[in-house]
mmCIF file of C-alpha atoms and ligand atoms in Angstrom:
data_model
loop_
_atom_site.group_PDB
_atom_site.id
_atom_site.type_symbol
_atom_site.label_atom_id
_atom_site.label_comp_id
_atom_site.label_asym_id
_atom_site.label_seq_id
_atom_site.Cartn_x
_atom_site.Cartn_y
_atom_site.Cartn_z
ATOM 1 C CA UNK A 517 -20.382 -14.263 26.536
ATOM 2 C CA UNK A 518 -23.380 -12.847 26.145
ATOM 3 C CA UNK A 519 -26.801 -12.645 24.710
ATOM 4 C CA UNK A 520 -27.880 -8.420 25.690
ATOM 5 C CA UNK A 521 -28.613 -6.848 22.653
ATOM 6 C CA UNK A 522 -27.035 -4.045 21.503
ATOM 7 C CA UNK A 523 -28.199 -0.685 22.311
ATOM 8 C CA UNK A 524 -25.433 1.847 21.343
ATOM 9 C CA UNK A 525 -26.705 3.588 18.193
ATOM 10 C CA UNK A 526 -24.161 4.800 15.839
ATOM 11 C CA UNK A 527 -24.398 9.079 14.556
ATOM 12 C CA UNK A 528 -22.864 8.044 11.610
ATOM 13 C CA UNK A 529 -21.873 5.595 8.936
ATOM 14 C CA UNK A 530 -19.117 3.407 10.275
ATOM 15 C CA UNK A 531 -16.707 2.645 6.796
ATOM 16 C CA UNK A 532 -13.353 0.575 7.295
ATOM 17 C CA UNK A 533 -11.044 3.357 6.684
ATOM 18 C CA UNK A 534 -11.726 7.040 6.462
ATOM 19 C CA UNK A 535 -9.911 10.032 6.226
ATOM 20 C CA UNK A 536 -8.647 11.966 8.961
ATOM 21 C CA UNK A 537 -9.608 16.040 7.969
ATOM 22 C CA UNK A 538 -8.112 18.997 10.636
ATOM 23 C CA UNK A 539 -8.296 22.870 9.917
ATOM 24 C CA UNK A 540 -4.614 22.921 10.900
ATOM 25 C CA UNK A 541 -4.738 20.661 7.383
ATOM 26 C CA UNK A 542 -7.734 23.097 5.567
ATOM 27 C CA UNK A 543 -5.313 26.213 6.878
ATOM 28 C CA UNK A 544 -2.133 24.078 4.609
ATOM 29 C CA UNK A 545 -4.145 23.675 1.875
ATOM 30 C CA UNK A 546 -5.607 27.711 2.156
ATOM 31 C CA UNK A 547 -2.605 29.113 2.583
ATOM 32 C CA UNK A 548 -0.674 27.278 -0.277
ATOM 33 C CA UNK A 549 -3.934 28.660 -2.032
ATOM 34 C CA UNK A 550 -2.848 31.877 -1.352
ATOM 35 C CA UNK A 551 0.742 31.454 -2.364
ATOM 36 C CA UNK A 552 2.599 32.234 -5.604
ATOM 37 C CA UNK A 553 2.171 27.809 -6.450
ATOM 38 C CA UNK A 554 -0.517 25.633 -6.671
ATOM 39 C CA UNK A 555 2.021 23.339 -8.336
ATOM 40 C CA UNK A 556 6.009 22.297 -8.076
ATOM 41 C CA UNK A 557 6.239 25.251 -5.618
ATOM 42 C CA UNK A 558 8.332 24.726 -2.149
ATOM 43 C CA UNK A 559 6.010 22.543 -0.993
ATOM 44 C CA UNK A 560 6.621 18.992 -2.800
ATOM 45 C CA UNK A 561 10.690 19.117 -1.930
ATOM 46 C CA UNK A 562 9.753 19.917 1.823
ATOM 47 C CA UNK A 563 7.052 17.295 1.439
ATOM 48 C CA UNK A 564 9.242 14.906 -0.145
ATOM 49 C CA UNK A 565 12.774 15.796 2.187
ATOM 50 C CA UNK A 566 10.251 14.753 5.472
ATOM 51 C CA UNK A 567 8.993 12.076 4.367
ATOM 52 C CA UNK A 568 12.118 10.866 3.475
ATOM 53 C CA UNK A 569 13.596 11.345 6.684
ATOM 54 C CA UNK A 570 10.146 9.670 8.349
ATOM 55 C CA UNK A 571 10.858 6.614 6.718
ATOM 56 C CA UNK A 572 14.257 6.798 7.042
ATOM 57 C CA UNK A 573 15.604 6.770 3.270
ATOM 58 C CA UNK A 574 17.882 8.684 1.588
ATOM 59 C CA UNK A 575 15.541 9.795 -1.512
ATOM 60 C CA UNK A 576 11.587 10.212 -2.053
ATOM 61 C CA UNK A 577 9.806 11.720 -5.239
ATOM 62 C CA UNK A 578 6.326 13.282 -4.808
ATOM 63 C CA UNK A 579 3.887 11.640 -7.567
ATOM 64 C CA UNK A 580 0.558 12.092 -8.459
ATOM 65 C CA UNK A 581 -1.395 8.694 -6.943
ATOM 66 C CA UNK A 582 0.367 5.374 -5.952
ATOM 67 C CA UNK A 583 -0.181 3.740 -8.911
ATOM 68 C CA UNK A 584 1.989 6.397 -10.924
ATOM 69 C CA UNK A 585 4.449 5.824 -8.265
ATOM 70 C CA UNK A 586 4.375 1.717 -9.174
ATOM 71 C CA UNK A 587 4.441 3.028 -13.400
ATOM 72 C CA UNK A 588 7.595 5.290 -12.476
ATOM 73 C CA UNK A 589 9.626 2.281 -10.556
ATOM 74 C CA UNK A 590 8.802 0.028 -13.414
ATOM 75 C CA UNK A 591 10.162 2.553 -15.870
ATOM 76 C CA UNK A 592 13.421 2.851 -14.446
ATOM 77 C CA UNK A 593 14.263 -0.570 -13.198
ATOM 78 C CA UNK A 594 13.678 -0.959 -17.223
ATOM 79 C CA UNK A 595 10.126 -3.547 -17.516
ATOM 80 C CA UNK A 596 9.892 -4.151 -20.993
ATOM 81 C CA UNK A 597 8.546 -7.028 -23.641
ATOM 82 C CA UNK A 598 10.126 -10.409 -22.360
ATOM 83 C CA UNK A 599 10.971 -9.565 -18.582
ATOM 84 C CA UNK A 600 8.564 -11.565 -16.092
ATOM 85 C CA UNK A 601 7.808 -10.078 -12.816
ATOM 86 C CA UNK A 602 6.225 -11.978 -9.567
ATOM 87 C CA UNK A 603 3.834 -10.169 -6.906
ATOM 88 C CA UNK A 604 1.591 -11.794 -4.565
ATOM 89 C CA UNK A 605 -2.520 -12.127 -5.602
ATOM 90 C CA UNK A 606 -3.670 -10.233 -2.527
ATOM 91 C CA UNK A 607 -3.016 -7.354 -3.613
ATOM 92 C CA UNK A 608 -4.565 -4.021 -5.211
ATOM 93 C CA UNK A 609 -4.586 -4.536 -9.093
ATOM 94 C CA UNK A 610 -1.930 -1.672 -9.719
ATOM 95 C CA UNK A 611 0.278 -4.068 -7.740
ATOM 96 C CA UNK A 612 -0.186 -6.168 -10.437
ATOM 97 C CA UNK A 613 -0.463 -3.821 -13.359
ATOM 98 C CA UNK A 614 2.263 -1.867 -12.996
ATOM 99 C CA UNK A 615 4.285 -4.672 -14.702
ATOM 100 C CA UNK A 616 2.051 -4.956 -18.038
ATOM 101 C CA UNK A 617 2.130 -0.830 -18.456
ATOM 102 C CA UNK A 618 5.547 -1.456 -19.518
ATOM 103 C CA UNK A 619 5.083 -5.059 -21.953
ATOM 104 C CA UNK A 620 6.314 -7.014 -19.107
ATOM 105 C CA UNK A 621 4.609 -10.292 -17.931
ATOM 106 C CA UNK A 622 2.765 -10.398 -14.118
ATOM 107 C CA UNK A 623 3.396 -14.090 -12.202
ATOM 108 C CA UNK A 624 2.076 -14.998 -9.355
ATOM 109 C CA UNK A 625 3.159 -16.280 -5.751
ATOM 110 C CA UNK A 626 0.518 -17.858 -3.545
ATOM 111 C CA UNK A 627 0.845 -16.091 0.230
ATOM 112 C CA UNK A 628 1.341 -17.617 3.489
ATOM 113 C CA UNK A 629 -2.683 -18.244 5.097
ATOM 114 C CA UNK A 630 -0.781 -16.979 8.869
ATOM 115 C CA UNK A 631 -0.099 -13.583 7.699
ATOM 116 C CA UNK A 632 -1.221 -13.737 4.153
ATOM 117 C CA UNK A 633 1.803 -12.176 3.025
ATOM 118 C CA UNK A 634 3.378 -13.464 0.165
ATOM 119 C CA UNK A 635 5.207 -16.318 0.839
ATOM 120 C CA UNK A 636 8.843 -16.488 0.316
ATOM 121 C CA UNK A 637 9.162 -20.127 -0.213
ATOM 122 C CA UNK A 638 6.840 -20.634 -2.951
ATOM 123 C CA UNK A 639 8.476 -17.604 -4.779
ATOM 124 C CA UNK A 640 11.515 -19.654 -4.201
ATOM 125 C CA UNK A 641 9.721 -22.081 -5.806
ATOM 126 C CA UNK A 642 8.754 -20.648 -8.685
ATOM 127 C CA UNK A 643 12.429 -19.657 -9.118
ATOM 128 C CA UNK A 644 13.971 -23.058 -8.827
ATOM 129 C CA UNK A 645 11.367 -24.110 -11.021
ATOM 130 C CA UNK A 646 13.050 -22.356 -14.054
ATOM 131 C CA UNK A 647 16.267 -21.267 -15.908
ATOM 132 C CA UNK A 648 18.160 -18.317 -13.637
ATOM 133 C CA UNK A 649 17.529 -14.840 -15.839
ATOM 134 C CA UNK A 650 13.499 -16.363 -16.365
ATOM 135 C CA UNK A 651 12.855 -13.778 -13.860
ATOM 136 C CA UNK A 652 13.835 -10.201 -13.307
ATOM 137 C CA UNK A 653 11.939 -8.629 -10.158
ATOM 138 C CA UNK A 654 9.609 -9.424 -7.770
ATOM 139 C CA UNK A 655 6.622 -6.770 -5.653
ATOM 140 C CA UNK A 656 6.154 -7.689 -2.473
ATOM 141 C CA UNK A 657 3.158 -6.022 -0.806
ATOM 142 C CA UNK A 658 3.587 -5.325 3.110
ATOM 143 C CA UNK A 659 -0.255 -6.333 3.168
ATOM 144 C CA UNK A 660 -2.510 -4.453 6.246
ATOM 145 C CA UNK A 661 0.393 -3.092 7.119
ATOM 146 C CA UNK A 662 1.724 -6.406 7.657
ATOM 147 C CA UNK A 663 5.725 -5.370 6.885
ATOM 148 C CA UNK A 664 7.506 -8.936 5.079
ATOM 149 C CA UNK A 665 10.607 -9.196 5.791
ATOM 150 C CA UNK A 666 12.598 -7.852 3.425
ATOM 151 C CA UNK A 667 16.050 -8.592 4.233
ATOM 152 C CA UNK A 668 15.138 -11.913 3.431
ATOM 153 C CA UNK A 669 13.394 -10.824 0.521
ATOM 154 C CA UNK A 670 16.297 -9.433 -0.313
ATOM 155 C CA UNK A 671 18.464 -12.401 -0.039
ATOM 156 C CA UNK A 672 15.871 -14.396 -2.358
ATOM 157 C CA UNK A 673 16.505 -11.223 -5.442
ATOM 158 C CA UNK A 674 20.524 -11.310 -4.729
ATOM 159 C CA UNK A 675 19.986 -15.076 -5.541
ATOM 160 C CA UNK A 676 18.397 -15.122 -8.204
ATOM 161 C CA UNK A 677 19.367 -11.826 -10.002
ATOM 162 C CA UNK A 678 16.388 -9.959 -9.444
ATOM 163 C CA UNK A 679 14.944 -6.744 -8.885
ATOM 164 C CA UNK A 680 13.261 -5.553 -5.212
ATOM 165 C CA UNK A 681 10.125 -2.681 -5.524
ATOM 166 C CA UNK A 682 8.202 -2.853 -1.747
ATOM 167 C CA UNK A 683 4.464 -2.084 -2.278
ATOM 168 C CA UNK A 684 4.595 -0.141 1.197
ATOM 169 C CA UNK A 685 1.279 1.333 0.329
ATOM 170 C CA UNK A 686 -0.733 0.272 3.892
ATOM 171 C CA UNK A 687 2.623 0.898 5.932
ATOM 172 C CA UNK A 688 4.139 3.820 6.207
ATOM 173 C CA UNK A 689 5.557 3.726 9.943
ATOM 174 C CA UNK A 690 5.984 -0.045 9.858
ATOM 175 C CA UNK A 691 8.464 -1.981 10.435
ATOM 176 C CA UNK A 692 10.222 -5.156 10.738
ATOM 177 C CA UNK A 693 12.738 -6.764 13.108
ATOM 178 C CA UNK A 694 16.302 -7.756 10.993
ATOM 179 C CA UNK A 695 18.528 -10.732 11.301
ATOM 180 C CA UNK A 696 20.481 -8.575 14.047
ATOM 181 C CA UNK A 697 17.450 -7.299 15.621
ATOM 182 C CA UNK A 698 17.040 -4.087 14.386
ATOM 183 C CA UNK A 699 13.883 -1.552 13.515
ATOM 184 C CA UNK A 700 13.529 -1.599 9.176
ATOM 185 C CA UNK A 701 11.046 0.659 8.441
ATOM 186 C CA UNK A 702 8.834 0.316 5.229
ATOM 187 C CA UNK A 703 10.365 1.513 2.267
ATOM 188 C CA UNK A 704 13.924 2.877 4.319
ATOM 189 C CA UNK A 705 15.645 1.186 1.108
ATOM 190 C CA UNK A 706 17.504 -0.130 2.796
ATOM 191 C CA UNK A 707 16.779 -3.783 0.931
ATOM 192 C CA UNK A 708 14.412 -2.583 -1.901
ATOM 193 C CA UNK A 709 15.382 -0.498 -4.807
ATOM 194 C CA UNK A 710 11.802 0.955 -4.718
ATOM 195 C CA UNK A 711 9.499 1.216 -2.268
ATOM 196 C CA UNK A 712 5.898 3.471 -2.613
ATOM 197 C CA UNK A 713 3.319 4.827 -1.044
ATOM 198 C CA UNK A 714 -0.572 5.483 -2.062
ATOM 199 C CA UNK A 715 -2.355 8.897 -0.077
ATOM 200 C CA UNK A 716 -5.528 7.857 -1.255
ATOM 201 C CA UNK A 717 -8.183 8.733 1.827
ATOM 202 C CA UNK A 718 -8.468 5.166 2.955
ATOM 203 C CA UNK A 719 -4.624 5.343 3.739
ATOM 204 C CA UNK A 720 -2.486 6.099 6.765
ATOM 205 C CA UNK A 721 -1.896 9.509 4.645
ATOM 206 C CA UNK A 722 -4.462 11.049 2.239
ATOM 207 C CA UNK A 723 -4.213 13.874 0.398
ATOM 208 C CA UNK A 724 -7.093 12.817 -2.114
ATOM 209 C CA UNK A 725 -4.790 11.256 -4.549
ATOM 210 C CA UNK A 726 -0.981 11.062 -3.900
ATOM 211 C CA UNK A 727 1.500 8.594 -4.508
ATOM 212 C CA UNK A 728 5.708 8.694 -2.690
ATOM 213 C CA UNK A 729 8.367 6.963 -4.173
ATOM 214 C CA UNK A 730 11.307 5.743 -1.706
ATOM 215 C CA UNK A 731 15.134 5.038 -2.613
ATOM 216 C CA UNK A 732 18.653 4.941 -1.292
ATOM 217 C CA UNK A 733 20.301 4.390 -5.115
ATOM 218 C CA UNK A 734 20.613 8.065 -6.460
ATOM 219 C CA UNK A 735 20.868 6.573 -10.245
ATOM 220 C CA UNK A 736 16.668 5.892 -9.659
ATOM 221 C CA UNK A 737 15.808 8.658 -7.586
ATOM 222 C CA UNK A 738 17.426 10.870 -10.863
ATOM 223 C CA UNK A 739 15.906 8.767 -13.202
ATOM 224 C CA UNK A 740 12.534 8.845 -11.274
ATOM 225 C CA UNK A 741 13.001 12.764 -11.064
ATOM 226 C CA UNK A 742 12.634 12.740 -14.733
ATOM 227 C CA UNK A 743 10.651 10.029 -15.208
ATOM 228 C CA UNK A 744 7.748 12.074 -13.308
ATOM 229 C CA UNK A 745 7.917 15.304 -15.341
ATOM 230 C CA UNK A 746 8.149 14.370 -19.373
ATOM 231 C CA UNK A 747 11.193 12.808 -18.781
ATOM 232 C CA UNK A 748 12.983 16.089 -19.489
ATOM 233 C CA UNK A 749 15.441 17.722 -17.541
ATOM 234 C CA UNK A 750 16.773 21.713 -16.667
ATOM 235 C CA UNK A 751 19.721 20.222 -14.738
ATOM 236 C CA UNK A 752 22.815 21.692 -15.964
ATOM 237 C CA UNK A 753 24.824 18.967 -15.322
ATOM 238 C CA UNK A 754 22.509 16.450 -17.735
ATOM 239 C CA UNK A 755 22.169 18.822 -20.423
ATOM 240 C CA UNK A 756 23.787 18.431 -23.741
ATOM 241 C CA UNK A 757 24.607 22.137 -24.442
ATOM 242 C CA UNK A 758 22.617 25.446 -22.548
ATOM 243 C CA UNK A 759 22.683 27.980 -24.957
ATOM 244 C CA UNK A 760 20.596 29.399 -22.315
ATOM 245 C CA UNK A 761 18.229 30.024 -19.280
ATOM 246 C CA UNK A 762 15.026 29.024 -21.276
ATOM 247 C CA UNK A 763 17.009 25.805 -22.698
ATOM 248 C CA UNK A 764 15.882 22.153 -21.964
ATOM 249 C CA UNK A 765 15.924 18.491 -22.616
ATOM 250 C CA UNK A 766 13.339 16.095 -23.049
ATOM 251 C CA UNK A 767 16.042 12.920 -22.850
ATOM 252 C CA UNK A 768 13.738 9.883 -22.337
ATOM 253 C CA UNK A 769 9.869 9.439 -22.915
ATOM 254 C CA UNK A 770 8.419 10.379 -19.400
ATOM 255 C CA UNK A 771 4.919 11.456 -17.692
ATOM 256 C CA UNK A 772 3.414 14.767 -16.471
ATOM 257 C CA UNK A 773 2.947 12.114 -13.108
ATOM 258 C CA UNK A 774 3.371 15.618 -10.520
ATOM 259 C CA UNK A 775 2.240 15.985 -7.287
ATOM 260 C CA UNK A 776 0.848 19.954 -6.799
ATOM 261 C CA UNK A 777 1.678 21.812 -4.167
ATOM 262 C CA UNK A 778 -2.110 22.071 -2.525
ATOM 263 C CA UNK A 779 -1.438 18.257 -1.982
ATOM 264 C CA UNK A 780 1.655 17.827 -1.185
ATOM 265 C CA UNK A 781 0.739 21.103 1.931
ATOM 266 C CA UNK A 782 -2.051 18.553 3.148
ATOM 267 C CA UNK A 783 0.769 16.042 3.261
ATOM 268 C CA UNK A 784 3.512 17.932 5.256
ATOM 269 C CA UNK A 785 0.088 18.095 7.562
ATOM 270 C CA UNK A 786 -0.479 14.834 7.893
ATOM 271 C CA UNK A 787 2.948 13.995 8.090
ATOM 272 C CA UNK A 788 2.775 15.839 11.755
ATOM 273 C CA UNK A 789 0.066 12.965 12.865
ATOM 274 C CA UNK A 790 1.894 10.042 11.261
ATOM 275 C CA UNK A 791 2.915 8.372 14.366
ATOM 276 C CA UNK A 792 -0.297 9.201 16.785
ATOM 277 C CA UNK A 793 -2.125 7.559 14.014
ATOM 278 C CA UNK A 794 0.000 4.303 13.951
ATOM 279 C CA UNK A 795 -0.532 5.034 17.539
ATOM 280 C CA UNK A 796 -4.240 4.435 17.762
ATOM 281 C CA UNK A 797 -4.711 1.937 15.196
ATOM 282 C CA UNK A 798 -2.029 -0.504 16.910
ATOM 283 C CA UNK A 799 -4.514 0.310 19.978
ATOM 284 C CA UNK A 800 -7.841 -0.456 17.794
ATOM 285 C CA UNK A 801 -6.309 -3.568 16.329
ATOM 286 C CA UNK A 802 -4.674 -4.727 19.965
ATOM 287 C CA UNK A 803 -9.041 -4.160 21.585
ATOM 288 C CA UNK A 804 -9.884 -6.420 18.414
ATOM 289 C CA UNK A 805 -7.564 -8.654 18.869
ATOM 290 C CA UNK A 806 -9.016 -9.593 22.157
ATOM 291 C CA UNK A 807 -12.454 -9.425 22.246
ATOM 292 C CA UNK A 808 -11.713 -11.716 18.941
ATOM 293 C CA UNK A 809 -9.620 -13.999 21.271
ATOM 294 C CA UNK A 810 -12.815 -15.296 23.128
ATOM 295 C CA UNK A 811 -14.864 -15.743 19.916
ATOM 296 C CA UNK A 812 -13.996 -19.087 18.558
ATOM 297 C CA UNK A 813 -15.611 -18.620 14.795
ATOM 298 C CA UNK A 814 -13.337 -15.603 14.265
ATOM 299 C CA UNK A 815 -9.715 -15.686 13.348
ATOM 300 C CA UNK A 816 -7.232 -12.720 13.081
ATOM 301 C CA UNK A 817 -4.063 -11.969 11.272
ATOM 302 C CA UNK A 818 -0.658 -12.994 12.480
ATOM 303 C CA UNK A 819 0.614 -9.714 13.899
ATOM 304 C CA UNK A 820 4.165 -7.785 14.754
ATOM 305 C CA UNK A 821 4.960 -5.376 16.964
ATOM 306 C CA UNK A 822 5.789 -3.419 13.274
ATOM 307 C CA UNK A 823 2.179 -3.544 11.861
ATOM 308 C CA UNK A 824 1.024 -0.313 10.277
ATOM 309 C CA UNK A 825 -2.329 -2.363 10.763
ATOM 310 C CA UNK A 826 -3.898 -0.433 6.961
ATOM 311 C CA UNK A 827 -6.481 -2.902 7.667
ATOM 312 C CA UNK A 828 -7.662 -5.143 10.356
ATOM 313 C CA UNK A 829 -8.867 -8.517 8.883
ATOM 314 C CA UNK A 830 -10.404 -11.357 10.073
ATOM 315 C CA UNK A 831 -11.574 -14.563 8.822
ATOM 316 C CA UNK A 832 -14.887 -16.518 8.991
ATOM 317 C CA UNK A 833 -16.420 -19.267 7.624
ATOM 318 C CA UNK A 834 -19.942 -17.244 6.963
ATOM 319 C CA UNK A 835 -18.303 -13.933 5.800
ATOM 320 C CA UNK A 836 -21.366 -13.039 3.181
ATOM 321 C CA UNK A 837 -23.560 -13.475 6.354
ATOM 322 C CA UNK A 838 -21.321 -11.059 8.645
ATOM 323 C CA UNK A 839 -20.647 -8.497 5.629
ATOM 324 C CA UNK A 840 -25.185 -8.236 5.316
ATOM 325 C CA UNK A 841 -25.594 -8.374 8.950
ATOM 326 C CA UNK A 842 -22.934 -5.545 9.560
ATOM 327 C CA UNK A 843 -24.270 -3.408 6.460
ATOM 328 C CA UNK A 844 -27.395 -3.413 7.984
ATOM 329 C CA UNK A 845 -26.087 -2.020 11.136
ATOM 330 C CA UNK A 846 -24.306 0.522 8.936
ATOM 331 C CA UNK A 847 -21.093 -0.800 9.592
ATOM 332 C CA UNK A 848 -19.774 -0.865 5.749
ATOM 333 C CA UNK A 849 -16.746 -3.604 6.454
ATOM 334 C CA UNK A 850 -14.999 -4.222 3.008
ATOM 335 C CA UNK A 851 -13.386 -7.274 1.570
ATOM 336 C CA UNK A 852 -9.034 -6.643 0.339
ATOM 337 C CA UNK A 853 -8.102 -8.735 -1.722
ATOM 338 C CA UNK A 854 -10.380 -10.701 -4.809
ATOM 339 C CA UNK A 855 -7.418 -12.295 -5.650
ATOM 340 C CA UNK A 856 -5.824 -10.708 -8.338
ATOM 341 C CA UNK A 857 -5.461 -13.381 -10.807
ATOM 342 C CA UNK A 858 -8.907 -13.841 -10.557
ATOM 343 C CA UNK A 859 -10.069 -11.182 -12.031
ATOM 344 C CA UNK A 860 -11.545 -11.505 -15.532
ATOM 345 C CA UNK A 861 -9.017 -9.449 -17.454
ATOM 346 C CA UNK A 862 -6.189 -11.503 -15.316
ATOM 347 C CA UNK A 863 -8.310 -14.383 -16.551
ATOM 348 C CA UNK A 864 -8.115 -13.004 -20.227
ATOM 349 C CA UNK A 865 -4.159 -13.568 -19.831
ATOM 350 C CA UNK A 866 -4.532 -17.002 -18.903
ATOM 351 C CA UNK A 867 -4.418 -17.314 -15.378
ATOM 352 C CA UNK A 868 -7.528 -19.235 -13.898
ATOM 353 C CA UNK A 869 -9.168 -19.835 -10.309
ATOM 354 C CA UNK A 870 -7.536 -22.655 -8.101
ATOM 355 C CA UNK A 871 -3.672 -21.629 -9.253
ATOM 356 C CA UNK A 872 -3.418 -19.846 -6.150
ATOM 357 C CA UNK A 873 -5.451 -21.938 -3.827
ATOM 358 C CA UNK A 874 -4.280 -20.128 -0.566
ATOM 359 C CA UNK A 875 -5.364 -17.152 -1.637
ATOM 360 C CA UNK A 876 -8.179 -18.165 -3.032
ATOM 361 C CA UNK A 877 -9.263 -19.577 0.299
ATOM 362 C CA UNK A 878 -8.461 -16.592 2.452
ATOM 363 C CA UNK A 879 -10.091 -14.368 0.083
ATOM 364 C CA UNK A 880 -13.451 -17.126 1.033
ATOM 365 C CA UNK A 881 -13.434 -15.558 4.443
ATOM 366 C CA UNK A 882 -11.546 -12.729 4.845
ATOM 367 C CA UNK A 883 -13.557 -9.276 5.982
ATOM 368 C CA UNK A 884 -11.903 -6.150 6.839
ATOM 369 C CA UNK A 885 -13.413 -4.706 10.109
ATOM 370 C CA UNK A 886 -12.919 -0.543 10.341
ATOM 371 C CA UNK A 887 -9.573 0.706 10.956
ATOM 372 C CA UNK A 888 -8.787 4.534 11.190
ATOM 373 C CA UNK A 889 -7.818 7.112 13.664
ATOM 374 C CA UNK A 890 -10.675 8.901 14.022
ATOM 375 C CA UNK A 891 -12.999 5.672 14.899
ATOM 376 C CA UNK A 892 -14.355 6.155 18.602
ATOM 377 C CA UNK A 893 -13.850 3.954 21.315
ATOM 378 C CA UNK A 894 -17.715 3.418 21.904
ATOM 379 C CA UNK A 895 -17.766 3.338 17.424
ATOM 380 C CA UNK A 896 -15.325 -0.378 18.191
ATOM 381 C CA UNK A 897 -17.704 -1.660 20.745
ATOM 382 C CA UNK A 898 -20.353 -1.546 18.780
ATOM 383 C CA UNK A 899 -18.698 -3.245 16.136
ATOM 384 C CA UNK A 900 -17.039 -6.044 18.418
ATOM 385 C CA UNK A 901 -20.661 -6.395 19.762
ATOM 386 C CA UNK A 902 -22.469 -6.381 16.434
ATOM 387 C CA UNK A 903 -20.053 -9.952 15.808
ATOM 388 C CA UNK A 904 -20.679 -10.909 18.600
ATOM 389 C CA UNK A 905 -24.602 -10.982 17.912
ATOM 390 C CA UNK A 906 -24.329 -12.286 14.426
ATOM 391 C CA UNK A 907 -22.031 -15.473 15.611
ATOM 392 C CA UNK A 908 -24.561 -15.910 18.193
ATOM 393 C CA UNK A 909 -27.342 -15.858 16.997
HETATM 394 C C1 PLP B 1575 -3.881 2.110 -3.395
HETATM 395 C C2 PLP B 1575 -3.200 1.278 -3.293
HETATM 396 C C3 PLP B 1575 -1.992 0.993 -4.705
HETATM 397 C C4 PLP B 1575 -2.862 2.277 -5.471
HETATM 398 O O1 PLP B 1575 -3.063 3.454 -4.857
HETATM 399 P P1 PLP B 1575 -3.457 4.953 -5.094
HETATM 400 O O2 PLP B 1575 -2.619 6.154 -4.740
HETATM 401 O O3 PLP B 1575 -4.775 4.649 -5.396
HETATM 402 O O4 PLP B 1575 -2.826 4.705 -6.797
HETATM 403 C C5 PLP B 1575 -1.095 0.347 -5.015
HETATM 404 N N1 PLP B 1575 -0.827 -0.404 -4.035
HETATM 405 C C6 PLP B 1575 -1.605 -0.712 -3.136
HETATM 406 C C7 PLP B 1575 -1.323 -2.062 -1.958
HETATM 407 C C8 PLP B 1575 -2.648 0.234 -2.662
HETATM 408 O O5 PLP B 1575 -3.284 -0.423 -1.236
#
């Protein structure tokens, strides 16, 4: 290990994640501004079709953001008071909050420390410690872009009569290998009833705000279309009567969770670069892996060929020290995540520190390093050099 001081000076602050916007993206958005449609024009359906094809799912429903996607999924699956749903404590709060919106109860199962994904053995233990029918659903999260084995999750869900929502916000384009050795893309609907994605600027496909639900189930697809737009339908096949062309019916209580044409046009443009983006993320991860393999105080999370690398997470004893050290050098690493059950709101619901020791131990030491497609090789080397400088100092 060399003690040579770091000489490269970054020309910009380096965040943990950021969007990549090209002139083509800008053109796509301005084209919609000149068109007849700002919202709910042809770009919405085009984005849905192309996204479904990319993910390998039958249906896709574009919505206003990833949280709205989760909310509509729980509504479509009938979450209501008295229902209990299991998710992971290491996720963004929305993965759990969506259960509360409909009056359901959130429960957690601890993570596997090697992957930081929900541990399906812990889920099984929780399920087996209650009578059948006690729990209603499971929301696994492809945390950091590492795909949950949804085939295993489905088998467990079927054994205990649960529905399954895959929170795939971190993993569009990621895949796991099923028991037959086939690639199964995250959110392809072969195992989960519904899957959700976000197009927040730090995610793989960035539209500012935006989200998508994918499914292979026509019944849920029809419900989602109605719930996305106030519970209203104009589809002649669904109307109870049809007195004229103006007529529509509000058949259930829905929301305005639509994604506008301006943003879906941006999504379509971004989707064309999705594979290139993942390839770059995987190349960056491989360089980090190689660099940190020779730095014992730094531990990386387990990896797999289908990892989509939304985040590159390391673990280090003195996490706060490294976080502050990097900040002083214009590197804005971040912590993903503060365990949901330790949030004040969830503590009011009765969860306590100590409930999920693996999640809490992971949180104490985790740090997400810069990981985004237009991070340059020089910038990444600078990050690696700064981490090295911190551990040898
Ligand atoms: C970003 C994210 C969400 C929420 O998506 P928004 O578009 O920000 O509402 C939900 N779950 C996970 C895991 C996320 O990373």
